[in-house]
mmCIF file of C-alpha atoms and ligand atoms in Angstrom:
data_model
loop_
_atom_site.group_PDB
_atom_site.id
_atom_site.type_symbol
_atom_site.label_atom_id
_atom_site.label_comp_id
_atom_site.label_asym_id
_atom_site.label_seq_id
_atom_site.Cartn_x
_atom_site.Cartn_y
_atom_site.Cartn_z
ATOM 1 C CA UNK A 1 85.453 -14.815 -94.896
ATOM 2 C CA UNK A 2 87.297 -18.081 -95.490
ATOM 3 C CA UNK A 3 87.909 -18.674 -91.800
ATOM 4 C CA UNK A 4 90.796 -21.096 -91.419
ATOM 5 C CA UNK A 5 90.372 -22.531 -94.884
ATOM 6 C CA UNK A 6 92.546 -21.945 -97.912
ATOM 7 C CA UNK A 7 89.587 -21.681 -100.230
ATOM 8 C CA UNK A 8 85.886 -20.949 -99.991
ATOM 9 C CA UNK A 9 85.221 -24.293 -101.607
ATOM 10 C CA UNK A 10 86.943 -26.124 -98.736
ATOM 11 C CA UNK A 11 85.017 -24.100 -96.193
ATOM 12 C CA UNK A 12 81.750 -24.751 -97.986
ATOM 13 C CA UNK A 13 82.393 -28.496 -98.219
ATOM 14 C CA UNK A 14 83.104 -28.625 -94.496
ATOM 15 C CA UNK A 15 80.041 -26.556 -93.646
ATOM 16 C CA UNK A 16 77.721 -29.145 -95.106
ATOM 17 C CA UNK A 17 76.813 -31.101 -91.983
ATOM 18 C CA UNK A 18 75.725 -27.813 -90.429
ATOM 19 C CA UNK A 19 73.793 -26.317 -93.348
ATOM 20 C CA UNK A 20 72.132 -29.594 -94.274
ATOM 21 C CA UNK A 21 71.110 -29.890 -90.622
ATOM 22 C CA UNK A 22 69.697 -26.379 -90.687
ATOM 23 C CA UNK A 23 67.807 -27.103 -93.906
ATOM 24 C CA UNK A 24 66.419 -30.317 -92.445
ATOM 25 C CA UNK A 25 65.252 -28.546 -89.311
ATOM 26 C CA UNK A 26 63.203 -26.324 -91.609
ATOM 27 C CA UNK A 27 61.483 -29.243 -93.374
ATOM 28 C CA UNK A 28 61.131 -31.954 -90.758
ATOM 29 C CA UNK A 29 58.818 -32.210 -87.779
ATOM 30 C CA UNK A 30 61.095 -34.211 -85.516
ATOM 31 C CA UNK A 31 58.579 -34.794 -82.752
ATOM 32 C CA UNK A 32 56.188 -36.501 -85.123
ATOM 33 C CA UNK A 33 58.708 -38.108 -87.466
ATOM 34 C CA UNK A 34 57.243 -36.497 -90.548
ATOM 35 C CA UNK A 35 58.084 -33.969 -93.198
ATOM 36 C CA UNK A 36 56.506 -30.555 -92.560
ATOM 37 C CA UNK A 37 56.982 -28.145 -95.439
ATOM 38 C CA UNK A 38 57.655 -24.582 -94.252
ATOM 39 C CA UNK A 39 55.080 -23.132 -96.619
ATOM 40 C CA UNK A 40 51.751 -24.544 -97.833
ATOM 41 C CA UNK A 41 52.019 -25.315 -101.536
ATOM 42 C CA UNK A 42 49.482 -23.787 -103.941
ATOM 43 C CA UNK A 43 48.866 -27.184 -105.596
ATOM 44 C CA UNK A 44 48.129 -30.707 -104.471
ATOM 45 C CA UNK A 45 50.728 -33.413 -105.092
ATOM 46 C CA UNK A 46 47.896 -35.967 -104.930
ATOM 47 C CA UNK A 47 46.319 -34.828 -108.178
ATOM 48 C CA UNK A 48 49.337 -33.566 -110.150
ATOM 49 C CA UNK A 49 49.477 -35.011 -113.651
ATOM 50 C CA UNK A 50 53.236 -34.759 -114.049
ATOM 51 C CA UNK A 51 56.359 -33.200 -112.654
ATOM 52 C CA UNK A 52 58.723 -31.410 -115.054
ATOM 53 C CA UNK A 53 62.106 -30.535 -113.606
ATOM 54 C CA UNK A 54 64.502 -28.102 -115.199
ATOM 55 C CA UNK A 55 67.819 -26.552 -114.110
ATOM 56 C CA UNK A 56 71.441 -26.136 -115.208
ATOM 57 C CA UNK A 57 74.715 -27.746 -114.212
ATOM 58 C CA UNK A 58 74.928 -29.079 -110.696
ATOM 59 C CA UNK A 59 71.360 -28.003 -109.937
ATOM 60 C CA UNK A 60 70.278 -30.145 -112.895
ATOM 61 C CA UNK A 61 72.064 -33.147 -111.395
ATOM 62 C CA UNK A 62 70.227 -32.552 -108.118
ATOM 63 C CA UNK A 63 67.043 -32.662 -110.198
ATOM 64 C CA UNK A 64 68.132 -35.917 -111.819
ATOM 65 C CA UNK A 65 68.572 -37.509 -108.380
ATOM 66 C CA UNK A 66 65.141 -36.146 -107.422
ATOM 67 C CA UNK A 67 63.585 -37.823 -110.444
ATOM 68 C CA UNK A 68 64.438 -41.221 -108.909
ATOM 69 C CA UNK A 69 63.024 -40.122 -105.558
ATOM 70 C CA UNK A 70 59.740 -38.738 -106.910
ATOM 71 C CA UNK A 71 59.221 -41.797 -109.092
ATOM 72 C CA UNK A 72 59.974 -44.359 -106.404
ATOM 73 C CA UNK A 73 58.536 -42.655 -103.320
ATOM 74 C CA UNK A 74 55.540 -40.865 -104.856
ATOM 75 C CA UNK A 75 54.988 -42.784 -108.133
ATOM 76 C CA UNK A 76 54.807 -39.409 -109.835
ATOM 77 C CA UNK A 77 55.758 -39.312 -113.545
ATOM 78 C CA UNK A 78 58.781 -37.067 -113.961
ATOM 79 C CA UNK A 79 60.434 -35.523 -116.969
ATOM 80 C CA UNK A 80 63.653 -33.580 -116.715
ATOM 81 C CA UNK A 81 65.833 -31.600 -119.044
ATOM 82 C CA UNK A 82 68.518 -28.947 -118.841
ATOM 83 C CA UNK A 83 66.960 -25.496 -118.919
ATOM 84 C CA UNK A 84 68.770 -24.389 -122.092
ATOM 85 C CA UNK A 85 66.949 -27.213 -123.914
ATOM 86 C CA UNK A 86 63.622 -26.930 -122.113
ATOM 87 C CA UNK A 87 63.201 -23.285 -123.032
ATOM 88 C CA UNK A 88 63.606 -23.827 -126.764
ATOM 89 C CA UNK A 89 61.957 -27.250 -126.967
ATOM 90 C CA UNK A 90 58.821 -25.549 -125.729
ATOM 91 C CA UNK A 91 57.510 -28.900 -124.543
ATOM 92 C CA UNK A 92 53.764 -29.521 -124.416
ATOM 93 C CA UNK A 93 52.902 -29.429 -120.719
ATOM 94 C CA UNK A 94 49.884 -31.282 -119.383
ATOM 95 C CA UNK A 95 47.132 -29.491 -117.466
ATOM 96 C CA UNK A 96 47.669 -29.597 -113.705
ATOM 97 C CA UNK A 97 51.367 -30.284 -114.090
ATOM 98 C CA UNK A 98 54.102 -28.877 -111.872
ATOM 99 C CA UNK A 99 57.319 -27.361 -113.168
ATOM 100 C CA UNK A 100 60.081 -27.516 -110.576
ATOM 101 C CA UNK A 101 63.102 -25.298 -111.154
ATOM 102 C CA UNK A 102 66.271 -25.644 -109.094
ATOM 103 C CA UNK A 103 68.855 -22.874 -108.805
ATOM 104 C CA UNK A 104 71.405 -21.807 -106.251
ATOM 105 C CA UNK A 105 71.602 -18.202 -107.445
ATOM 106 C CA UNK A 106 68.026 -17.887 -108.639
ATOM 107 C CA UNK A 107 69.373 -15.787 -111.527
ATOM 108 C CA UNK A 108 70.404 -18.363 -114.132
ATOM 109 C CA UNK A 109 69.095 -17.053 -117.454
ATOM 110 C CA UNK A 110 68.007 -20.367 -118.980
ATOM 111 C CA UNK A 111 66.345 -21.569 -115.785
ATOM 112 C CA UNK A 112 64.459 -18.302 -115.474
ATOM 113 C CA UNK A 113 63.334 -18.511 -119.110
ATOM 114 C CA UNK A 114 62.086 -22.080 -118.555
ATOM 115 C CA UNK A 115 60.200 -20.957 -115.463
ATOM 116 C CA UNK A 116 58.551 -18.155 -117.439
ATOM 117 C CA UNK A 117 57.628 -20.558 -120.212
ATOM 118 C CA UNK A 118 56.006 -22.952 -117.706
ATOM 119 C CA UNK A 119 54.050 -20.114 -116.103
ATOM 120 C CA UNK A 120 52.833 -18.909 -119.478
ATOM 121 C CA UNK A 121 51.635 -22.478 -120.134
ATOM 122 C CA UNK A 122 49.556 -22.383 -116.964
ATOM 123 C CA UNK A 123 51.733 -24.828 -115.029
ATOM 124 C CA UNK A 124 52.098 -24.760 -111.277
ATOM 125 C CA UNK A 125 55.635 -23.624 -110.519
ATOM 126 C CA UNK A 126 57.893 -24.336 -107.588
ATOM 127 C CA UNK A 127 61.470 -23.103 -107.178
ATOM 128 C CA UNK A 128 64.135 -24.676 -104.998
ATOM 129 C CA UNK A 129 66.472 -21.700 -104.564
ATOM 130 C CA UNK A 130 69.262 -20.611 -102.254
ATOM 131 C CA UNK A 131 68.962 -16.851 -102.700
ATOM 132 C CA UNK A 132 65.530 -15.877 -101.355
ATOM 133 C CA UNK A 133 65.571 -12.405 -102.938
ATOM 134 C CA UNK A 134 66.421 -13.703 -106.411
ATOM 135 C CA UNK A 135 64.390 -13.249 -109.580
ATOM 136 C CA UNK A 136 63.458 -16.942 -109.739
ATOM 137 C CA UNK A 137 62.311 -16.882 -106.106
ATOM 138 C CA UNK A 138 60.166 -13.842 -106.842
ATOM 139 C CA UNK A 139 58.606 -15.188 -110.010
ATOM 140 C CA UNK A 140 57.831 -18.791 -109.034
ATOM 141 C CA UNK A 141 54.393 -19.364 -107.524
ATOM 142 C CA UNK A 142 55.971 -21.236 -104.609
ATOM 143 C CA UNK A 143 59.472 -21.395 -103.158
ATOM 144 C CA UNK A 144 61.220 -24.149 -101.233
ATOM 145 C CA UNK A 145 64.366 -22.503 -99.861
ATOM 146 C CA UNK A 146 67.700 -24.216 -99.353
ATOM 147 C CA UNK A 147 69.339 -22.781 -96.264
ATOM 148 C CA UNK A 148 72.937 -23.230 -97.413
ATOM 149 C CA UNK A 149 73.874 -19.588 -96.818
ATOM 150 C CA UNK A 150 75.953 -17.649 -99.356
ATOM 151 C CA UNK A 151 77.978 -19.912 -101.635
ATOM 152 C CA UNK A 152 81.099 -18.145 -102.924
ATOM 153 C CA UNK A 153 83.116 -20.886 -104.629
ATOM 154 C CA UNK A 154 82.169 -21.214 -108.294
ATOM 155 C CA UNK A 155 81.919 -24.978 -107.841
ATOM 156 C CA UNK A 156 78.605 -25.659 -106.166
ATOM 157 C CA UNK A 157 78.930 -27.858 -103.089
ATOM 158 C CA UNK A 158 76.799 -26.990 -100.074
ATOM 159 C CA UNK A 159 74.011 -25.621 -102.265
ATOM 160 C CA UNK A 160 73.889 -29.012 -103.998
ATOM 161 C CA UNK A 161 73.617 -31.067 -100.802
ATOM 162 C CA UNK A 162 70.952 -28.693 -99.491
ATOM 163 C CA UNK A 163 69.064 -28.960 -102.794
ATOM 164 C CA UNK A 164 69.105 -32.746 -102.456
ATOM 165 C CA UNK A 165 67.865 -32.472 -98.874
ATOM 166 C CA UNK A 166 64.932 -30.253 -99.831
ATOM 167 C CA UNK A 167 64.101 -32.394 -102.858
ATOM 168 C CA UNK A 168 63.993 -35.574 -100.777
ATOM 169 C CA UNK A 169 61.666 -33.844 -98.288
ATOM 170 C CA UNK A 170 59.426 -32.764 -101.173
ATOM 171 C CA UNK A 171 59.388 -36.299 -102.606
ATOM 172 C CA UNK A 172 58.383 -37.659 -99.190
ATOM 173 C CA UNK A 173 55.622 -35.045 -98.884
ATOM 174 C CA UNK A 174 54.460 -36.016 -102.375
ATOM 175 C CA UNK A 175 54.473 -39.704 -101.414
ATOM 176 C CA UNK A 176 52.331 -39.020 -98.370
ATOM 177 C CA UNK A 177 49.866 -36.941 -100.402
ATOM 178 C CA UNK A 178 49.641 -39.566 -103.115
ATOM 179 C CA UNK A 179 49.198 -42.427 -100.662
ATOM 180 C CA UNK A 180 52.348 -44.241 -101.763
ATOM 181 C CA UNK A 181 53.979 -43.767 -98.340
ATOM 182 C CA UNK A 182 52.212 -44.620 -95.097
ATOM 183 C CA UNK A 183 53.083 -43.057 -91.735
ATOM 184 C CA UNK A 184 55.582 -45.762 -90.787
ATOM 185 C CA UNK A 185 57.382 -45.564 -94.126
ATOM 186 C CA UNK A 186 57.540 -41.808 -93.768
ATOM 187 C CA UNK A 187 58.956 -42.141 -90.278
ATOM 188 C CA UNK A 188 61.633 -44.533 -91.539
ATOM 189 C CA UNK A 189 62.609 -42.035 -94.244
ATOM 190 C CA UNK A 190 62.663 -39.146 -91.790
ATOM 191 C CA UNK A 191 64.812 -41.240 -89.438
ATOM 192 C CA UNK A 192 67.222 -41.775 -92.333
ATOM 193 C CA UNK A 193 67.207 -38.080 -93.182
ATOM 194 C CA UNK A 194 68.060 -36.926 -89.705
ATOM 195 C CA UNK A 195 71.147 -39.131 -89.642
ATOM 196 C CA UNK A 196 72.529 -37.294 -92.699
ATOM 197 C CA UNK A 197 74.447 -34.424 -91.028
ATOM 198 C CA UNK A 198 76.261 -36.938 -88.793
ATOM 199 C CA UNK A 199 76.980 -39.213 -91.758
ATOM 200 C CA UNK A 200 78.362 -36.275 -93.739
ATOM 201 C CA UNK A 201 80.668 -35.461 -90.831
ATOM 202 C CA UNK A 202 81.820 -39.116 -90.943
ATOM 203 C CA UNK A 203 82.413 -38.843 -94.687
ATOM 204 C CA UNK A 204 84.602 -35.758 -94.183
ATOM 205 C CA UNK A 205 86.950 -37.934 -92.105
ATOM 206 C CA UNK A 206 88.072 -39.593 -95.336
ATOM 207 C CA UNK A 207 89.736 -36.337 -96.352
ATOM 208 C CA UNK A 208 93.263 -37.595 -95.593
ATOM 209 C CA UNK A 209 92.752 -40.659 -97.803
ATOM 210 C CA UNK A 210 91.167 -38.498 -100.485
ATOM 211 C CA UNK A 211 94.122 -36.113 -100.479
ATOM 212 C CA UNK A 212 96.469 -39.021 -101.136
ATOM 213 C CA UNK A 213 94.262 -40.351 -103.900
ATOM 214 C CA UNK A 214 93.991 -36.879 -105.455
ATOM 215 C CA UNK A 215 97.741 -36.963 -106.155
ATOM 216 C CA UNK A 216 97.165 -40.056 -108.334
ATOM 217 C CA UNK A 217 94.059 -38.668 -109.999
ATOM 218 C CA UNK A 218 95.863 -35.417 -110.753
ATOM 219 C CA UNK A 219 98.229 -37.360 -113.049
ATOM 220 C CA UNK A 220 95.403 -38.617 -115.229
ATOM 221 C CA UNK A 221 94.349 -36.993 -118.464
ATOM 222 C CA UNK A 222 90.917 -38.609 -118.411
ATOM 223 C CA UNK A 223 88.779 -39.942 -115.591
ATOM 224 C CA UNK A 224 85.572 -41.948 -115.828
ATOM 225 C CA UNK A 225 82.823 -41.868 -113.188
ATOM 226 C CA UNK A 226 80.216 -44.644 -113.058
ATOM 227 C CA UNK A 227 77.069 -45.183 -111.031
ATOM 228 C CA UNK A 228 73.601 -46.752 -111.187
ATOM 229 C CA UNK A 229 70.303 -45.466 -109.891
ATOM 230 C CA UNK A 230 70.782 -42.261 -107.935
ATOM 231 C CA UNK A 231 74.541 -42.879 -108.128
ATOM 232 C CA UNK A 232 74.314 -42.232 -111.879
ATOM 233 C CA UNK A 233 73.582 -38.505 -111.501
ATOM 234 C CA UNK A 234 76.235 -38.491 -108.793
ATOM 235 C CA UNK A 235 78.692 -39.824 -111.381
ATOM 236 C CA UNK A 236 77.723 -36.939 -113.662
ATOM 237 C CA UNK A 237 78.179 -34.501 -110.790
ATOM 238 C CA UNK A 238 81.562 -36.006 -109.861
ATOM 239 C CA UNK A 239 82.797 -35.600 -113.428
ATOM 240 C CA UNK A 240 81.533 -32.009 -113.658
ATOM 241 C CA UNK A 241 83.159 -31.064 -110.362
ATOM 242 C CA UNK A 242 86.511 -32.538 -111.383
ATOM 243 C CA UNK A 243 86.565 -30.965 -114.827
ATOM 244 C CA UNK A 244 85.445 -27.512 -113.765
ATOM 245 C CA UNK A 245 88.126 -26.943 -111.150
ATOM 246 C CA UNK A 246 91.029 -29.255 -112.082
ATOM 247 C CA UNK A 247 90.564 -29.107 -115.897
ATOM 248 C CA UNK A 248 91.052 -32.872 -116.063
ATOM 249 C CA UNK A 249 88.758 -34.352 -118.672
ATOM 250 C CA UNK A 250 86.106 -36.429 -116.925
ATOM 251 C CA UNK A 251 82.938 -38.192 -118.024
ATOM 252 C CA UNK A 252 80.091 -39.578 -115.976
ATOM 253 C CA UNK A 253 78.184 -42.610 -117.235
ATOM 254 C CA UNK A 254 75.396 -44.869 -116.122
ATOM 255 C CA UNK A 255 77.350 -47.997 -115.175
ATOM 256 C CA UNK A 256 75.195 -50.112 -117.472
ATOM 257 C CA UNK A 257 76.205 -47.967 -120.439
ATOM 258 C CA UNK A 258 79.851 -48.977 -120.039
ATOM 259 C CA UNK A 259 79.675 -51.745 -122.595
ATOM 260 C CA UNK A 260 77.864 -49.513 -125.064
ATOM 261 C CA UNK A 261 80.956 -47.471 -125.785
ATOM 262 C CA UNK A 262 83.056 -46.031 -122.968
ATOM 263 C CA UNK A 263 84.629 -49.404 -122.150
ATOM 264 C CA UNK A 264 86.808 -48.807 -125.228
ATOM 265 C CA UNK A 265 88.623 -46.112 -123.240
ATOM 266 C CA UNK A 266 89.601 -48.341 -120.355
ATOM 267 C CA UNK A 267 93.262 -48.929 -119.707
ATOM 268 C CA UNK A 268 95.548 -48.357 -116.754
ATOM 269 C CA UNK A 269 95.845 -44.649 -117.570
ATOM 270 C CA UNK A 270 92.150 -43.931 -117.047
ATOM 271 C CA UNK A 271 91.057 -44.126 -113.422
ATOM 272 C CA UNK A 272 87.456 -45.310 -113.057
ATOM 273 C CA UNK A 273 85.622 -43.921 -110.079
ATOM 274 C CA UNK A 274 82.705 -46.123 -109.141
ATOM 275 C CA UNK A 275 80.049 -44.657 -106.882
ATOM 276 C CA UNK A 276 78.271 -47.603 -105.340
ATOM 277 C CA UNK A 277 76.585 -47.727 -101.969
ATOM 278 C CA UNK A 278 75.527 -51.257 -101.010
ATOM 279 C CA UNK A 279 71.967 -50.924 -102.332
ATOM 280 C CA UNK A 280 69.533 -53.187 -104.170
ATOM 281 C CA UNK A 281 71.400 -52.859 -107.484
ATOM 282 C CA UNK A 282 74.924 -53.044 -106.082
ATOM 283 C CA UNK A 283 75.575 -56.482 -107.612
ATOM 284 C CA UNK A 284 74.920 -55.077 -111.064
ATOM 285 C CA UNK A 285 77.578 -52.441 -110.534
ATOM 286 C CA UNK A 286 80.015 -55.120 -109.329
ATOM 287 C CA UNK A 287 79.751 -56.767 -112.764
ATOM 288 C CA UNK A 288 80.741 -53.463 -114.334
ATOM 289 C CA UNK A 289 83.700 -53.158 -111.964
ATOM 290 C CA UNK A 290 84.805 -56.654 -112.982
ATOM 291 C CA UNK A 291 84.659 -55.615 -116.626
ATOM 292 C CA UNK A 292 86.858 -52.621 -115.828
ATOM 293 C CA UNK A 293 89.320 -54.724 -113.789
ATOM 294 C CA UNK A 294 89.561 -57.334 -116.555
ATOM 295 C CA UNK A 295 90.793 -54.615 -118.909
ATOM 296 C CA UNK A 296 93.468 -53.360 -116.562
ATOM 297 C CA UNK A 297 91.402 -50.385 -115.403
ATOM 298 C CA UNK A 298 92.216 -48.891 -112.021
ATOM 299 C CA UNK A 299 89.122 -48.632 -109.855
ATOM 300 C CA UNK A 300 88.367 -46.186 -107.109
ATOM 301 C CA UNK A 301 85.366 -47.434 -105.170
ATOM 302 C CA UNK A 302 83.312 -44.911 -103.264
ATOM 303 C CA UNK A 303 81.247 -47.314 -101.237
ATOM 304 C CA UNK A 304 80.887 -48.978 -97.865
ATOM 305 C CA UNK A 305 82.444 -51.874 -95.989
ATOM 306 C CA UNK A 306 79.720 -54.361 -96.941
ATOM 307 C CA UNK A 307 80.018 -53.447 -100.599
ATOM 308 C CA UNK A 308 83.815 -53.527 -100.611
ATOM 309 C CA UNK A 309 83.728 -57.010 -99.120
ATOM 310 C CA UNK A 310 81.018 -58.256 -101.465
ATOM 311 C CA UNK A 311 82.858 -56.904 -104.525
ATOM 312 C CA UNK A 312 86.175 -58.447 -103.425
ATOM 313 C CA UNK A 313 88.126 -56.535 -106.083
ATOM 314 C CA UNK A 314 91.553 -54.954 -106.039
ATOM 315 C CA UNK A 315 91.105 -51.222 -106.167
ATOM 316 C CA UNK A 316 93.427 -48.274 -106.495
ATOM 317 C CA UNK A 317 91.576 -46.928 -103.467
ATOM 318 C CA UNK A 318 88.353 -47.462 -101.605
ATOM 319 C CA UNK A 319 86.790 -44.420 -100.009
ATOM 320 C CA UNK A 320 84.862 -45.927 -97.162
ATOM 321 C CA UNK A 321 81.533 -44.279 -96.536
ATOM 322 C CA UNK A 322 79.456 -45.014 -93.442
ATOM 323 C CA UNK A 323 76.594 -47.535 -93.492
ATOM 324 C CA UNK A 324 73.398 -45.766 -94.406
ATOM 325 C CA UNK A 325 69.928 -46.073 -95.797
ATOM 326 C CA UNK A 326 70.585 -46.024 -99.578
ATOM 327 C CA UNK A 327 67.860 -43.425 -100.069
ATOM 328 C CA UNK A 328 70.088 -40.739 -98.504
ATOM 329 C CA UNK A 329 73.319 -41.941 -100.137
ATOM 330 C CA UNK A 330 73.487 -39.116 -102.718
ATOM 331 C CA UNK A 331 73.609 -36.453 -100.004
ATOM 332 C CA UNK A 332 76.395 -38.175 -98.080
ATOM 333 C CA UNK A 333 78.347 -39.326 -101.144
ATOM 334 C CA UNK A 334 78.448 -35.745 -102.403
ATOM 335 C CA UNK A 335 81.199 -35.141 -99.812
ATOM 336 C CA UNK A 336 83.939 -37.474 -101.139
ATOM 337 C CA UNK A 337 83.099 -36.491 -104.713
ATOM 338 C CA UNK A 338 83.620 -32.820 -103.904
ATOM 339 C CA UNK A 339 86.727 -33.405 -101.805
ATOM 340 C CA UNK A 340 88.360 -35.451 -104.557
ATOM 341 C CA UNK A 341 87.816 -32.698 -107.134
ATOM 342 C CA UNK A 342 88.980 -30.087 -104.654
ATOM 343 C CA UNK A 343 92.228 -31.831 -103.748
ATOM 344 C CA UNK A 344 93.011 -32.736 -107.367
ATOM 345 C CA UNK A 345 92.693 -29.051 -108.259
ATOM 346 C CA UNK A 346 94.854 -28.017 -105.305
ATOM 347 C CA UNK A 347 97.558 -30.549 -106.265
ATOM 348 C CA UNK A 348 97.545 -29.083 -109.765
ATOM 349 C CA UNK A 349 97.748 -25.536 -108.406
ATOM 350 C CA UNK A 350 94.508 -24.415 -110.022
ATOM 351 C CA UNK A 351 92.403 -21.460 -108.977
ATOM 352 C CA UNK A 352 89.844 -23.499 -107.070
ATOM 353 C CA UNK A 353 87.363 -20.770 -106.193
ATOM 354 C CA UNK A 354 87.472 -19.022 -109.538
ATOM 355 C CA UNK A 355 88.168 -21.509 -112.275
ATOM 356 C CA UNK A 356 88.992 -20.098 -115.677
ATOM 357 C CA UNK A 357 86.147 -19.232 -118.036
ATOM 358 C CA UNK A 358 83.452 -19.764 -115.408
ATOM 359 C CA UNK A 359 81.146 -17.378 -113.579
ATOM 360 C CA UNK A 360 79.321 -18.084 -110.351
ATOM 361 C CA UNK A 361 76.039 -17.037 -111.810
ATOM 362 C CA UNK A 362 75.264 -17.466 -115.506
ATOM 363 C CA UNK A 363 72.870 -14.613 -116.163
ATOM 364 C CA UNK A 364 73.346 -14.594 -119.932
ATOM 365 C CA UNK A 365 72.612 -17.583 -122.111
HETATM 366 O O1 M6R B 401 72.801 -20.751 -109.709
HETATM 367 P P1 M6R B 401 72.409 -22.031 -110.370
HETATM 368 O O2 M6R B 401 72.201 -23.152 -109.416
HETATM 369 O O3 M6R B 401 71.187 -21.854 -111.276
HETATM 370 O O4 M6R B 401 73.619 -22.411 -111.303
HETATM 371 C C1 M6R B 401 73.564 -23.513 -112.154
HETATM 372 C C2 M6R B 401 74.917 -23.873 -112.689
HETATM 373 O O5 M6R B 401 75.471 -22.783 -113.396
HETATM 374 C C3 M6R B 401 75.887 -24.297 -111.587
HETATM 375 O O6 M6R B 401 75.393 -25.355 -110.829
HETATM 376 C C4 M6R B 401 77.244 -24.716 -112.200
HETATM 377 O O7 M6R B 401 77.094 -25.882 -112.957
HETATM 378 C C5 M6R B 401 78.288 -24.894 -111.081
HETATM 379 N N1 M6R B 401 79.489 -24.171 -111.406
HETATM 380 C C6 M6R B 401 78.644 -26.334 -110.849
HETATM 381 O O8 M6R B 401 79.555 -26.494 -109.816
#
């Protein structure tokens, strides 16, 4: 049931404050300001040799964000690859390593094959899945559920933000176990996490501005997305979302890679969407924005008031996100990224919920 929405995707975007809140309630012990995983894990983060993450599409981008979190919060070495590569690379996996698979449907053929490979190699396995009765949920040795509820739109939205939420909780739990986070640091992170549903509701308020911007973006043939740190996978996710439902060609790049090639594309016909919360590396991204501006590129900044002021650049639009702890930025910034793709597709009259050539669940390779 779409309720009052035109498309499932719109409904699912708007549901995010609620389902992320529900997911958080499952993973956070509010009274004590700490993460409390719903299920004891059959391995110890403290002694893990390595974390190997594998998934496809949007779930893979959630994993890429999680790589930054596990490395910085838990100092855990992480490798990550798309499942279609992992399964045929047959990577050597260290003893006492954990393979983490991420899947909304829990039925994605390549992800399942990678999970089976990891199990056969004697790895610990953990699945972040949205469908609790799925094959991946059944076969993994442990499951961390996302409580997004059924996701109908082919473009993944609420499953993604719930995946990020669960992954951040897992990274915090890993940090505690490995002694890289003390109780007060954990409390600060949990405090940041519990503000997320409210911040997402704030982000949704930009929808009017995003709708206007989408009319401009819909005219473009190519769009570039840039970001650094955890905003880099968000740039990849933004580009995927736009291309899959609006059929506009889009590419996501690490902002620092701009001068290694993609800068050759920049002119006033290629909008450049810069995802840049005001974090520790914001200034670096400002230099990249200046490079774009100097070549006549039109910038859309998805950022915050402090960043917009510090950058002091003319933009085509600035989508103003609330002030937040940068650690949770990917979850909140998912909202404008999704809304922009959604409205661009609507402007172009595309079939938002069932884009051509795509299936909700890719059960064949
Ligand atoms: O069900 P899964 O999470 O395993 O699906 C993975 C991808 O097929 C999926 O995220 C796909 O990329 C979406 N259409 C992206 O919006």
